[in-house]
Each structure stands twice: as C-alpha cells, then as structure tokens.
mmCIF file of C-alpha atoms in Angstrom:
data_model
loop_
_atom_site.group_PDB
_atom_site.id
_atom_site.type_symbol
_atom_site.label_atom_id
_atom_site.label_comp_id
_atom_site.label_asym_id
_atom_site.label_seq_id
_atom_site.Cartn_x
_atom_site.Cartn_y
_atom_site.Cartn_z
ATOM 1 C CA MET W 415 18.700 -10.778 -2.853
ATOM 2 C CA TYR W 416 16.567 -12.520 -5.487
ATOM 3 C CA LYS W 417 16.849 -14.679 -8.585
ATOM 4 C CA THR W 418 14.660 -14.610 -11.685
ATOM 5 C CA GLU W 419 13.970 -17.232 -14.317
ATOM 6 C CA ALA W 420 11.154 -17.896 -16.768
ATOM 7 C CA GLY W 421 7.887 -17.693 -14.876
ATOM 8 C CA LYS W 422 9.450 -17.475 -11.418
ATOM 9 C CA ILE W 423 11.175 -15.228 -8.884
ATOM 10 C CA THR W 424 12.999 -16.742 -5.907
ATOM 11 C CA VAL W 425 13.689 -14.563 -2.879
ATOM 12 C CA ALA W 426 15.458 -15.443 0.367
ATOM 13 C CA ALA W 427 12.861 -15.523 3.152
ATOM 14 C CA GLU W 428 15.023 -13.134 5.174
ATOM 15 C CA ASN W 429 14.372 -10.532 2.456
ATOM 16 C CA LEU W 430 10.594 -10.957 2.060
ATOM 17 C CA ASP W 431 8.061 -11.701 4.791
ATOM 18 C CA VAL W 432 5.036 -12.599 2.669
ATOM 19 C CA LYS W 433 2.388 -12.375 5.375
ATOM 20 C CA ALA W 434 3.605 -9.063 6.792
ATOM 21 C CA THR W 435 3.990 -7.504 3.350
ATOM 22 C CA LEU W 436 0.579 -8.538 2.045
ATOM 23 C CA GLU W 437 -1.465 -8.149 5.227
ATOM 24 C CA CYS W 438 -0.163 -4.820 6.519
ATOM 25 C CA GLY W 439 -2.903 -2.755 4.895
ATOM 26 C CA GLN W 440 -1.065 -1.477 1.826
ATOM 27 C CA LEU W 441 -2.674 -3.889 -0.655
ATOM 28 C CA PHE W 442 -6.260 -5.038 -1.262
ATOM 29 C CA ARG W 443 -6.161 -7.213 -4.388
ATOM 30 C CA PHE W 444 -4.920 -10.449 -2.877
ATOM 31 C CA GLU W 445 -6.403 -13.677 -1.568
ATOM 32 C CA LYS W 446 -4.955 -15.959 1.078
ATOM 33 C CA ASN W 447 -5.210 -19.679 0.381
ATOM 34 C CA ASP W 448 -4.117 -22.606 2.552
ATOM 35 C CA ASP W 449 -0.413 -22.368 1.761
ATOM 36 C CA PHE W 450 -0.044 -19.529 -0.744
ATOM 37 C CA TYR W 451 -1.311 -16.071 -1.712
ATOM 38 C CA THR W 452 -2.719 -14.958 -5.039
ATOM 39 C CA VAL W 453 -1.819 -11.329 -5.787
ATOM 40 C CA LYS W 454 -3.291 -9.213 -8.578
ATOM 41 C CA SER W 455 -2.181 -5.798 -9.788
ATOM 42 C CA GLY W 456 -3.250 -4.051 -12.968
ATOM 43 C CA GLY W 457 -3.766 -6.966 -15.335
ATOM 44 C CA ASN W 458 -1.020 -9.077 -13.759
ATOM 45 C CA VAL W 459 -1.281 -11.981 -11.340
ATOM 46 C CA CYS W 460 1.156 -14.034 -9.284
ATOM 47 C CA LYS W 461 1.164 -16.910 -6.820
ATOM 48 C CA VAL W 462 3.359 -16.384 -3.740
ATOM 49 C CA TYR W 463 4.375 -19.062 -1.267
ATOM 50 C CA ALA W 464 7.100 -19.641 1.293
ATOM 51 C CA THR W 465 9.086 -22.883 1.431
ATOM 52 C CA GLY W 466 11.642 -22.957 4.217
ATOM 53 C CA GLU W 467 14.420 -20.487 3.524
ATOM 54 C CA TYR W 468 12.894 -19.170 0.286
ATOM 55 C CA VAL W 469 9.849 -17.367 -1.067
ATOM 56 C CA THR W 470 8.718 -18.257 -4.573
ATOM 57 C CA ILE W 471 6.705 -15.900 -6.784
ATOM 58 C CA GLU W 472 5.218 -17.694 -9.793
ATOM 59 C CA THR W 473 4.066 -15.355 -12.565
ATOM 60 C CA ALA W 474 4.162 -14.675 -16.282
ATOM 61 C CA ALA W 475 5.021 -11.041 -15.423
ATOM 62 C CA VAL W 476 8.412 -11.472 -13.755
ATOM 63 C CA ASP W 477 9.724 -7.938 -14.354
ATOM 64 C CA PHE W 478 6.460 -6.391 -13.168
ATOM 65 C CA PHE W 479 6.528 -8.229 -9.840
ATOM 66 C CA VAL W 480 10.238 -7.617 -9.239
ATOM 67 C CA ASN W 481 9.308 -3.934 -9.297
ATOM 68 C CA PHE W 482 5.974 -4.465 -7.488
ATOM 69 C CA PHE W 483 7.649 -6.184 -4.518
ATOM 70 C CA ASN W 484 10.432 -3.573 -4.580
ATOM 71 C CA LEU W 485 12.995 -6.373 -4.531
ATOM 72 C CA ASP W 486 15.986 -4.139 -5.253
ATOM 73 C CA ARG W 487 15.550 -2.308 -1.940
ATOM 74 C CA ASP W 488 17.456 -3.568 1.106
ATOM 75 C CA VAL W 489 14.728 -3.567 3.755
ATOM 76 C CA ASN W 490 17.028 -5.095 6.355
ATOM 77 C CA ARG W 491 19.239 -2.035 6.090
ATOM 78 C CA THR W 492 16.158 0.134 6.681
ATOM 79 C CA LYS W 493 15.285 -1.971 9.735
ATOM 80 C CA ARG W 494 18.807 -1.617 11.117
ATOM 81 C CA GLU W 495 18.629 2.157 10.690
ATOM 82 C CA LEU W 496 15.292 2.301 12.525
ATOM 83 C CA SER W 497 16.405 -0.042 15.318
ATOM 84 C CA ARG W 498 18.147 2.896 17.016
ATOM 85 C CA PHE W 499 14.678 4.028 18.090
ATOM 86 C CA PRO W 500 13.793 1.943 21.181
ATOM 87 C CA GLU W 501 10.021 2.349 20.673
ATOM 88 C CA LEU W 502 10.276 0.561 17.309
ATOM 89 C CA ARG W 503 12.409 -2.426 18.265
ATOM 90 C CA LEU W 504 9.650 -4.857 19.254
ATOM 91 C CA ALA W 505 7.611 -4.038 16.133
ATOM 92 C CA LEU W 506 10.683 -4.377 13.908
ATOM 93 C CA GLU W 507 11.514 -7.765 15.424
ATOM 94 C CA SER W 508 7.930 -8.955 14.997
ATOM 95 C CA CYS W 509 7.314 -8.094 11.350
ATOM 96 C CA GLY W 510 10.239 -9.775 9.582
ATOM 97 C CA ALA W 511 11.221 -8.414 6.169
ATOM 98 C CA LEU W 512 8.052 -6.431 5.524
ATOM 99 C CA ARG W 513 8.423 -4.673 2.184
ATOM 100 C CA ILE W 514 6.762 -1.468 0.991
ATOM 101 C CA LEU W 515 5.214 -2.264 -2.386
ATOM 102 C CA ARG W 516 5.391 -0.211 -5.596
ATOM 103 C CA GLN W 517 1.829 -0.388 -6.838
ATOM 104 C CA PRO W 518 0.484 1.179 -10.066
ATOM 105 C CA LEU W 519 -0.310 4.837 -9.426
ATOM 106 C CA PHE W 520 -3.873 5.161 -10.709
ATOM 107 C CA GLU W 521 -4.931 1.849 -9.169
ATOM 108 C CA THR W 522 -3.523 2.963 -5.817
ATOM 109 C CA ILE W 523 -5.344 6.315 -5.944
ATOM 110 C CA ILE W 524 -8.714 4.697 -6.609
ATOM 111 C CA SER W 525 -8.125 1.866 -4.118
ATOM 112 C CA PHE W 526 -7.425 4.279 -1.291
ATOM 113 C CA ILE W 527 -10.346 6.542 -2.183
ATOM 114 C CA ILE W 528 -12.480 3.401 -1.767
ATOM 115 C CA SER W 529 -10.683 2.616 1.514
ATOM 116 C CA ALA W 530 -11.833 5.815 3.240
ATOM 117 C CA ASN W 531 -14.184 5.028 6.156
ATOM 118 C CA ASN W 532 -14.273 1.413 5.043
ATOM 119 C CA ASN W 533 -13.045 -2.004 6.204
ATOM 120 C CA ILE W 534 -10.622 -4.291 4.393
ATOM 121 C CA PRO W 535 -13.036 -7.137 3.485
ATOM 122 C CA ARG W 536 -15.477 -4.635 1.968
ATOM 123 C CA ILE W 537 -12.720 -2.751 0.130
ATOM 124 C CA LYS W 538 -11.493 -6.014 -1.378
ATOM 125 C CA SER W 539 -15.023 -6.975 -2.451
ATOM 126 C CA ILE W 540 -15.624 -3.619 -4.150
ATOM 127 C CA LEU W 541 -12.308 -3.803 -5.997
ATOM 128 C CA ASN W 542 -12.975 -7.386 -7.086
ATOM 129 C CA ARG W 543 -16.358 -6.394 -8.484
ATOM 130 C CA LEU W 544 -14.864 -3.332 -10.194
ATOM 131 C CA CYS W 545 -12.114 -5.349 -11.890
ATOM 132 C CA ALA W 546 -14.583 -8.088 -12.876
ATOM 133 C CA GLN W 547 -16.327 -5.525 -15.091
ATOM 134 C CA PHE W 548 -13.073 -5.140 -17.060
ATOM 135 C CA GLY W 549 -12.030 -8.778 -17.441
ATOM 136 C CA ASP W 550 -10.394 -9.034 -13.990
ATOM 137 C CA VAL W 551 -8.065 -6.165 -14.903
ATOM 138 C CA PHE W 552 -7.902 -2.839 -13.086
ATOM 139 C CA PRO W 553 -9.338 -0.245 -15.507
ATOM 140 C CA SER W 554 -7.381 2.645 -16.983
ATOM 141 C CA PRO W 555 -8.372 6.232 -16.119
ATOM 142 C CA GLU W 556 -10.068 6.494 -19.528
ATOM 143 C CA GLN W 557 -12.084 3.309 -18.993
ATOM 144 C CA LEU W 558 -13.175 4.235 -15.486
ATOM 145 C CA ALA W 559 -14.045 7.782 -16.573
ATOM 146 C CA GLU W 560 -16.590 6.324 -18.983
ATOM 147 C CA THR W 561 -18.523 4.484 -16.267
ATOM 148 C CA SER W 562 -21.474 6.043 -14.477
ATOM 149 C CA VAL W 563 -22.278 6.796 -10.864
ATOM 150 C CA ARG W 564 -25.057 4.229 -11.130
ATOM 151 C CA GLN W 565 -22.592 1.507 -12.183
ATOM 152 C CA LEU W 566 -20.256 2.373 -9.333
ATOM 153 C CA ASP W 567 -23.138 2.469 -6.851
ATOM 154 C CA ALA W 568 -24.134 -1.022 -8.014
ATOM 155 C CA ILE W 569 -20.799 -2.492 -6.912
ATOM 156 C CA GLY W 570 -20.975 -0.846 -3.487
ATOM 157 C CA CYS W 571 -18.925 2.343 -3.810
ATOM 158 C CA GLY W 572 -21.652 4.439 -2.171
ATOM 159 C CA TYR W 573 -20.844 8.111 -1.674
ATOM 160 C CA ARG W 574 -17.372 7.445 -3.122
ATOM 161 C CA SER W 575 -18.854 6.809 -6.590
ATOM 162 C CA GLN W 576 -18.811 10.474 -7.582
ATOM 163 C CA TYR W 577 -15.310 10.889 -6.148
ATOM 164 C CA ILE W 578 -14.063 7.967 -8.243
ATOM 165 C CA LEU W 579 -15.715 9.218 -11.421
ATOM 166 C CA THR W 580 -14.482 12.812 -11.046
ATOM 167 C CA THR W 581 -10.933 11.752 -10.189
ATOM 168 C CA SER W 582 -10.833 9.265 -13.075
ATOM 169 C CA LYS W 583 -11.847 11.996 -15.498
ATOM 170 C CA MET W 584 -9.160 14.322 -14.176
ATOM 171 C CA CYS W 585 -6.511 11.602 -14.508
ATOM 172 C CA ALA W 586 -7.719 10.788 -18.029
ATOM 173 C CA GLU W 587 -7.922 14.373 -19.262
ATOM 174 C CA THR W 588 -4.797 15.927 -17.695
ATOM 175 C CA ASP W 589 -1.137 15.022 -17.206
ATOM 176 C CA ILE W 590 -1.466 14.778 -13.413
ATOM 177 C CA LEU W 591 -0.175 11.196 -13.202
ATOM 178 C CA ASN W 592 3.051 12.110 -15.008
ATOM 179 C CA ARG W 593 3.403 15.226 -12.865
ATOM 180 C CA LEU W 594 3.062 13.147 -9.695
ATOM 181 C CA TYR W 595 5.994 10.932 -10.645
ATOM 182 C CA ALA W 596 8.224 13.959 -11.177
ATOM 183 C CA ALA W 597 7.072 16.169 -8.276
ATOM 184 C CA ARG W 598 8.817 16.593 -4.944
ATOM 185 C CA THR W 599 6.934 14.938 -2.080
ATOM 186 C CA PRO W 600 5.229 18.102 -0.709
ATOM 187 C CA ASP W 601 4.201 19.157 -4.225
ATOM 188 C CA ALA W 602 2.983 15.654 -5.052
ATOM 189 C CA ALA W 603 0.867 15.663 -1.880
ATOM 190 C CA LYS W 604 -0.753 18.941 -2.961
ATOM 191 C CA LEU W 605 -1.464 17.560 -6.418
ATOM 192 C CA LEU W 606 -3.051 14.442 -4.939
ATOM 193 C CA MET W 607 -5.212 16.438 -2.542
ATOM 194 C CA GLY W 608 -6.495 18.369 -5.529
ATOM 195 C CA LEU W 609 -8.224 15.162 -6.635
ATOM 196 C CA THR W 610 -11.779 14.604 -5.440
ATOM 197 C CA GLY W 611 -11.928 12.223 -2.481
ATOM 198 C CA VAL W 612 -8.240 12.528 -1.587
ATOM 199 C CA GLY W 613 -7.353 13.971 1.805
ATOM 200 C CA GLN W 614 -4.045 13.906 3.685
ATOM 201 C CA LYS W 615 -4.212 10.251 4.744
ATOM 202 C CA VAL W 616 -5.146 8.935 1.285
ATOM 203 C CA ALA W 617 -2.491 11.163 -0.299
ATOM 204 C CA ASP W 618 0.138 9.813 2.095
ATOM 205 C CA CYS W 619 -0.870 6.221 1.312
ATOM 206 C CA VAL W 620 -0.533 6.849 -2.429
ATOM 207 C CA LEU W 621 2.818 8.568 -1.944
ATOM 208 C CA LEU W 622 4.102 5.657 0.149
ATOM 209 C CA PHE W 623 2.589 2.594 -1.520
ATOM 210 C CA SER W 624 2.930 3.679 -5.138
ATOM 211 C CA LEU W 625 5.506 6.452 -5.469
ATOM 212 C CA GLY W 626 7.905 5.109 -2.855
ATOM 213 C CA ARG W 627 8.069 8.306 -0.807
ATOM 214 C CA LEU W 628 9.228 6.860 2.508
ATOM 215 C CA ASP W 629 9.394 10.296 4.113
ATOM 216 C CA VAL W 630 5.599 10.406 4.670
ATOM 217 C CA PHE W 631 3.714 8.944 7.638
ATOM 218 C CA PRO W 632 0.028 8.080 7.032
ATOM 219 C CA VAL W 633 -2.097 8.503 10.154
ATOM 220 C CA ASP W 634 -5.071 6.187 10.517
ATOM 221 C CA THR W 635 -7.208 5.148 13.478
ATOM 222 C CA TRP W 636 -4.657 2.618 14.752
ATOM 223 C CA ILE W 637 -1.739 5.008 14.521
ATOM 224 C CA LEU W 638 -3.734 7.695 16.307
ATOM 225 C CA LYS W 639 -4.795 5.209 18.994
ATOM 226 C CA THR W 640 -1.315 3.851 19.677
ATOM 227 C CA GLN W 641 1.072 6.743 18.917
ATOM 228 C CA ARG W 642 -0.772 9.864 19.996
ATOM 229 C CA GLN W 643 0.792 11.953 22.748
ATOM 230 C CA GLY W 644 -1.599 13.964 24.893
ATOM 231 C CA SER W 645 -4.104 15.938 22.832
ATOM 232 C CA GLU W 646 -2.117 15.870 19.578
ATOM 233 C CA THR W 647 -4.078 16.356 16.387
ATOM 234 C CA GLU W 648 -3.541 13.946 13.492
ATOM 235 C CA MET W 649 -1.400 16.525 11.703
ATOM 236 C CA GLN W 650 0.707 17.218 14.805
ATOM 237 C CA LEU W 651 1.300 13.496 15.285
ATOM 238 C CA ARG W 652 2.156 13.096 11.589
ATOM 239 C CA THR W 653 4.645 15.984 11.670
ATOM 240 C CA ARG W 654 6.295 14.772 14.876
ATOM 241 C CA LEU W 655 6.869 11.232 13.595
ATOM 242 C CA MET W 656 7.982 12.361 10.131
ATOM 243 C CA ASP W 657 10.563 14.553 11.849
ATOM 244 C CA ARG W 658 11.616 11.732 14.167
ATOM 245 C CA TYR W 659 12.020 8.959 11.572
ATOM 246 C CA GLY W 660 13.012 11.110 8.589
ATOM 247 C CA GLY W 661 13.494 9.282 5.305
ATOM 248 C CA ASN W 662 12.333 5.998 6.860
ATOM 249 C CA ALA W 663 9.091 7.398 8.335
ATOM 250 C CA GLY W 664 6.850 5.410 5.992
ATOM 251 C CA TYR W 665 8.539 2.139 6.879
ATOM 252 C CA ALA W 666 8.215 2.938 10.587
ATOM 253 C CA GLN W 667 4.503 3.589 10.043
ATOM 254 C CA GLN W 668 3.970 0.228 8.398
ATOM 255 C CA VAL W 669 5.704 -1.819 11.073
ATOM 256 C CA LEU W 670 3.846 0.083 13.809
ATOM 257 C CA TYR W 671 0.523 -0.470 12.049
ATOM 258 C CA TYR W 672 1.177 -4.163 11.382
ATOM 259 C CA TYR W 673 2.344 -4.813 14.945
ATOM 260 C CA ASN W 674 -0.505 -2.964 16.656
ATOM 261 C CA ALA W 675 -3.448 -3.559 14.315
ATOM 262 C CA ILE W 676 -2.673 -7.054 13.028
ATOM 263 C CA LEU W 677 -0.336 -8.982 15.316
ATOM 264 C CA LYS W 678 -1.499 -7.697 18.712
ATOM 265 C CA GLU W 679 -5.178 -7.946 17.759
ATOM 266 C CA LYS W 680 -5.037 -11.675 17.089
ATOM 267 C CA PRO W 681 -6.865 -13.735 19.726
#
C-alpha cells in the first residue's frame, strides 16, 4: 500500500486522497499551496503532493507520518463494506480514498476545544499563533498548563482560554491520557467529557481522529442539517447512525460531512 525510504513515503493514489483527507474537517494544522500541502503535527512537518498515480510525502519523520496517515489501514475495504448502504454510495464515490488520521492525543483535545462554535480559518489561525509561542511546535500539557488566561486570550481563544488552561493542567497532573488509550470507547468518552470544554461532539472527534475509534459518529451542524429525520435530537441521530453503520460509523460520518459540507458547497 505504501513504500518508505529516507525522507520520503510513496503511496498509491488509490489509497490516499490528499484533498479529501486534509480538507474534511479532521485536521487544522495544514496549509494548501499551489500544488502541494504542508502538514504539521506535534513538532513534525511534511510536504504532501500528488503526481499521477502516486502521492509523495516528504518528511524527516517518516515513521511518524506513516502512523499519522494511518497507512496500514485498508480504507478501500472500509468503503466496500459501507457501499451496501445506498444512502452512502454517492458520497463514497465522490471522496476517493479519504483516510481517518491518527493525530496526537493532547493536540487533538485542545484543537477541538478551540473548534467549538468556531470556523476553520479562525481555528487554524489560533493554533498557528499558539504553536508559534513554542517554536512552531504544539506544546506539551505541562507547557500549556504554565501559560495564563491572558496569554491565551491574546491569541484569540476567547472564552475557551480557561477551558484550555484547566484541561491542560488536568492532563499534566493526572494519568488521564494513558487511561484514554486503554479505555473502552464508552469509558473513554466519559473520561473526555470530564475535561473542561469537552462535550459529546468534541469527545467523539477526539475518539475518532486520535484514538481511531471508528464506532463513534460526531454530530455537527452539517450532519444535523443533512441527516436528521423528523424532530430527532442530536443524540438520537448519533445513536441511530452508530447503530446503522456499526464499526465503520466514523468513516461514514467523514464521507457524509466531506460530501455535503465541502464538495456540494463549492460554487
């Protein structure tokens, strides 16, 4: 599915749709250039570009980005399994080999706390300013716990500043991050929602985009707008679609979001 060598990963284009993967709302630390993307995670960076039948990922952190792009997972098998649902077929055909990323846990928690009631350009700007304070590296829980509300306000976090500070301190002072890796999905969701600023949707995003729990189904405005039946609540919709798509629910959510919020919204 992929080949690694010094400073480079080569992936067949049929196994990685770069645009769909990076622009489907699961990642904020990336920039789109004329013919390539720059992706940052933790203190690592890569350049990603497609050339015909292949995608090339240039980076000094090859092992990190093999894991980050989840390259050992067969997404085409997942798509085949989901294609039995007629309501997903057009979205599945439209999004190519969209991959669910494996992002660093603490970075994902803070990123999605910042994402609440926010838009993607502003989220990206806040995260860029935050990382700039630490040498263009995402800070550790201990580093972020030592900042102040005033510093976080200054980079645009607003009411989320206190959430970020309190959650960083909890992650720095307890073993919650290790417990999250080991916990079953329902227990991990409860642990996450015990953090300040983390509700069901943020918890689901962290479970999906960091911990690889594909049995969750985050519900955002677009999902509610396009998938709601009658007067369903967000939780009723979430439960119904998790039951319907089972262990591939998170992948179904991403292709539905990308198709409805990104592809169909283009002029």
